[in-house]
Amino acid sequence: MNIKTSNPEERASVFPNRFVSMKKALRHRLTAEFRKSLPEALIRRALDEAEQLSASTDFPQLFFPALAEEQVRRIAVFAHPTHTAPGLKSAA
């Protein structure tokens, strides 16, 4: 997306919409990835917690994706300690 405006208010209105789109896409991807190993309610809760934590920073758009993935993967490992969640190395 190319923003060609010198008005800061116009530019600012674009970024919240992009952040909402990014959150939806990430929620969909993580839900699809972990749906077989975790209940969807647990995935939603992990993503909600990541969103709340990222909102407490000055840059939620930057931190939300990493926090969301970390939170869901940690819960997957906790829920299935003998299995490794996708993207994580085994502790053994």
Coordinates of N, CA and C in Angstrom, one line a residue:
M1 N 0.8 -1.2 0.0 CA 0.0 0.0 0.0 C 0.9 1.2 0.0
N2 N 0.6 2.1 -0.9 CA 1.4 3.3 -1.0 C 0.5 4.5 -0.5
I3 N 1.0 5.2 0.5 CA 0.2 6.3 1.1 C 0.8 7.6 0.5
K4 N 0.1 8.3 -0.3 CA 0.5 9.6 -0.9 C -0.3 10.7 -0.3
T5 N 0.0 11.1 0.9 CA -0.7 12.2 1.5 C 0.3 12.8 2.5
S6 N 0.2 14.1 2.6 CA 1.0 14.8 3.6 C 0.2 15.1 4.9
N7 N -1.1 14.7 4.9 CA -1.9 15.0 6.0 C -1.7 13.8 7.0
P8 N -1.2 14.1 8.2 CA -1.0 13.0 9.2 C -2.3 12.3 9.6
E9 N -3.4 13.0 9.7 CA -4.6 12.4 10.1 C -5.1 11.3 9.0
E10 N -4.9 11.6 7.7 CA -5.3 10.7 6.7 C -4.4 9.4 6.8
R11 N -3.1 9.6 7.0 CA -2.2 8.5 7.1 C -2.5 7.6 8.3
A12 N -2.8 8.3 9.4 CA -3.1 7.5 10.7 C -4.4 6.7 10.5
S13 N -5.3 7.1 9.7 CA -6.5 6.3 9.6 C -6.3 5.0 8.8
V14 N -5.2 5.0 8.0 CA -4.9 3.8 7.2 C -4.4 2.7 8.1
F15 N -3.5 3.0 9.0 CA -2.8 2.0 9.8 C -3.7 1.2 10.7
P16 N -4.7 1.8 11.4 CA -5.5 0.9 12.2 C -6.2 -0.2 11.4
N17 N -6.7 0.2 10.2 CA -7.3 -0.8 9.3 C -6.4 -1.9 8.9
R18 N -5.1 -1.5 8.6 CA -4.1 -2.6 8.2 C -3.8 -3.5 9.4
F19 N -3.8 -2.9 10.6 CA -3.6 -3.7 11.8 C -4.7 -4.7 12.1
V20 N -5.9 -4.2 11.9 CA -7.1 -5.1 12.1 C -7.0 -6.2 11.0
S21 N -6.7 -5.9 9.8 CA -6.5 -7.0 8.8 C -5.4 -7.9 9.1
M22 N -4.3 -7.4 9.6 CA -3.2 -8.3 9.9 C -3.6 -9.2 11.1
K23 N -4.3 -8.7 12.1 CA -4.7 -9.5 13.2 C -5.6 -10.6 12.8
K24 N -6.6 -10.3 11.9 CA -7.5 -11.3 11.4 C -6.8 -12.4 10.6
A25 N -5.8 -12.0 9.8 CA -5.1 -13.0 9.0 C -4.2 -13.9 9.9
L26 N -3.6 -13.3 10.9 CA -2.8 -14.1 11.8 C -3.6 -15.0 12.7
R27 N -4.8 -14.5 13.2 CA -5.7 -15.4 13.9 C -6.2 -16.6 13.1
H28 N -6.5 -16.3 11.8 CA -6.9 -17.4 10.9 C -5.8 -18.4 10.7
R29 N -4.6 -17.9 10.4 CA -3.5 -18.8 10.2 C -3.1 -19.7 11.4
L30 N -3.1 -19.1 12.6 CA -2.7 -19.8 13.8 C -3.8 -20.8 14.2
T31 N -5.1 -20.4 14.0 CA -6.2 -21.3 14.2 C -6.1 -22.5 13.3
A32 N -5.9 -22.3 12.0 CA -5.7 -23.4 11.1 C -4.6 -24.3 11.4
E33 N -3.5 -23.7 11.8 CA -2.2 -24.4 12.1 C -2.4 -25.3 13.4
F34 N -3.1 -24.8 14.4 CA -3.2 -25.5 15.7 C -4.5 -26.1 15.9
R35 N -5.4 -26.0 15.0 CA -6.8 -26.5 15.2 C -6.8 -28.0 15.6
K36 N -5.9 -28.8 15.0 CA -5.9 -30.3 15.3 C -5.4 -30.6 16.7
S37 N -4.5 -29.7 17.2 CA -3.9 -30.0 18.5 C -4.5 -29.3 19.7
L38 N -5.2 -28.2 19.5 CA -5.8 -27.4 20.5 C -7.2 -27.0 20.2
P39 N -8.0 -26.9 21.3 CA -9.4 -26.4 21.1 C -9.4 -25.0 20.6
E40 N -10.3 -24.6 19.7 CA -10.3 -23.2 19.2 C -10.5 -22.2 20.3
A41 N -11.2 -22.5 21.4 CA -11.4 -21.6 22.5 C -10.1 -21.3 23.1
L42 N -9.2 -22.3 23.3 CA -7.9 -22.1 23.9 C -7.0 -21.2 22.9
I43 N -7.1 -21.4 21.7 CA -6.4 -20.6 20.7 C -6.8 -19.2 20.8
R44 N -8.1 -19.0 20.8 CA -8.7 -17.6 20.9 C -8.2 -16.9 22.1
R45 N -8.2 -17.6 23.3 CA -7.8 -17.0 24.5 C -6.3 -16.6 24.4
A46 N -5.5 -17.5 23.9 CA -4.1 -17.2 23.8 C -3.9 -15.9 22.9
L47 N -4.6 -15.8 21.8 CA -4.5 -14.7 20.9 C -5.1 -13.4 21.6
D48 N -6.1 -13.5 22.4 CA -6.6 -12.4 23.1 C -5.6 -11.9 24.1
E49 N -5.0 -12.8 24.8 CA -4.0 -12.4 25.8 C -2.8 -11.7 25.1
A50 N -2.4 -12.2 24.0 CA -1.3 -11.6 23.2 C -1.7 -10.2 22.7
E51 N -2.9 -10.1 22.3 CA -3.4 -8.7 21.9 C -3.4 -7.8 23.1
Q52 N -3.8 -8.2 24.2 CA -3.8 -7.3 25.4 C -2.4 -6.9 25.8
L53 N -1.5 -7.9 25.8 CA -0.1 -7.6 26.1 C 0.5 -6.6 25.1
S54 N 0.3 -6.9 23.8 CA 0.8 -6.0 22.8 C 0.2 -4.6 22.9
A55 N -1.0 -4.5 23.3 CA -1.7 -3.2 23.4 C -1.1 -2.3 24.5
S56 N -0.4 -3.0 25.5 CA 0.2 -2.3 26.6 C 1.6 -1.6 26.2
T57 N 2.0 -1.9 24.9 CA 3.3 -1.3 24.4 C 3.0 -0.1 23.6
D58 N 4.0 0.6 23.2 CA 3.9 1.7 22.3 C 3.7 1.3 20.8
F59 N 4.0 0.0 20.6 CA 4.0 -0.5 19.2 C 3.3 -1.8 19.1
P60 N 2.0 -1.9 19.3 CA 1.3 -3.1 19.3 C 1.3 -3.8 18.0
Q61 N 1.4 -3.1 16.9 CA 1.5 -3.7 15.5 C 2.8 -4.5 15.4
L62 N 3.8 -4.0 16.0 CA 5.1 -4.7 15.9 C 5.1 -5.9 16.8
F63 N 4.6 -5.9 18.0 CA 4.7 -6.9 19.0 C 3.6 -8.0 18.9
F64 N 2.5 -7.7 18.4 CA 1.4 -8.6 18.4 C 1.7 -9.9 17.6
P65 N 2.2 -9.9 16.4 CA 2.5 -11.1 15.7 C 3.4 -12.1 16.5
A66 N 4.5 -11.6 17.0 CA 5.4 -12.4 17.7 C 4.8 -13.0 19.0
L67 N 4.1 -12.1 19.7 CA 3.5 -12.5 21.0 C 2.4 -13.6 20.7
A68 N 1.6 -13.4 19.7 CA 0.6 -14.3 19.4 C 1.1 -15.7 19.1
E69 N 2.1 -15.7 18.2 CA 2.7 -17.0 17.8 C 3.3 -17.7 19.1
E70 N 4.1 -16.9 19.8 CA 4.7 -17.5 21.0 C 3.7 -18.0 22.0
Q71 N 2.6 -17.3 22.2 CA 1.6 -17.7 23.2 C 0.9 -19.0 22.8
V72 N 0.5 -19.1 21.5 CA -0.1 -20.3 21.0 C 0.8 -21.5 21.1
R73 N 2.1 -21.3 20.7 CA 3.0 -22.4 20.7 C 3.3 -22.9 22.1
R74 N 3.4 -21.9 23.0 CA 3.7 -22.3 24.4 C 2.5 -23.1 25.0
I75 N 1.3 -22.7 24.7 CA 0.1 -23.5 25.1 C 0.1 -24.9 24.5
A76 N 0.5 -24.9 23.2 CA 0.5 -26.2 22.5 C 1.5 -27.2 23.2
V77 N 2.7 -26.7 23.6 CA 3.7 -27.5 24.2 C 3.2 -27.9 25.6
F78 N 2.6 -27.0 26.3 CA 2.0 -27.3 27.6 C 0.9 -28.3 27.6
A79 N 0.1 -28.2 26.6 CA -1.0 -29.1 26.4 C -0.6 -30.5 26.0
H80 N 0.5 -30.6 25.3 CA 1.1 -31.8 24.8 C 2.6 -31.9 25.0
P81 N 3.0 -32.1 26.3 CA 4.4 -32.0 26.6 C 5.3 -33.0 25.9
T82 N 4.7 -34.1 25.4 CA 5.6 -35.1 24.7 C 5.7 -34.8 23.3
H83 N 4.9 -33.9 22.8 CA 5.0 -33.5 21.3 C 5.6 -32.1 21.2
T84 N 6.2 -31.8 20.1 CA 6.7 -30.5 19.9 C 5.8 -29.7 19.0
A85 N 5.4 -28.5 19.4 CA 4.6 -27.7 18.5 C 5.3 -27.3 17.3
P86 N 4.6 -27.1 16.2 CA 5.3 -26.7 14.9 C 6.2 -25.5 15.2
G87 N 7.4 -25.5 14.7 CA 8.3 -24.4 14.8 C 9.1 -24.4 16.1
L88 N 8.9 -25.3 17.0 CA 9.7 -25.4 18.3 C 10.5 -26.6 18.3
K89 N 11.7 -26.5 18.9 CA 12.6 -27.6 19.0 C 12.2 -28.4 20.3
S90 N 12.5 -29.6 20.3 CA 12.2 -30.4 21.5 C 13.1 -30.1 22.6
A91 N 12.6 -30.1 23.8 CA 13.4 -29.7 25.0 C 14.3 -30.9 25.4
A92 N 14.1 -32.1 24.9 CA 14.9 -33.2 25.2 C 16.1 -33.3 24.3

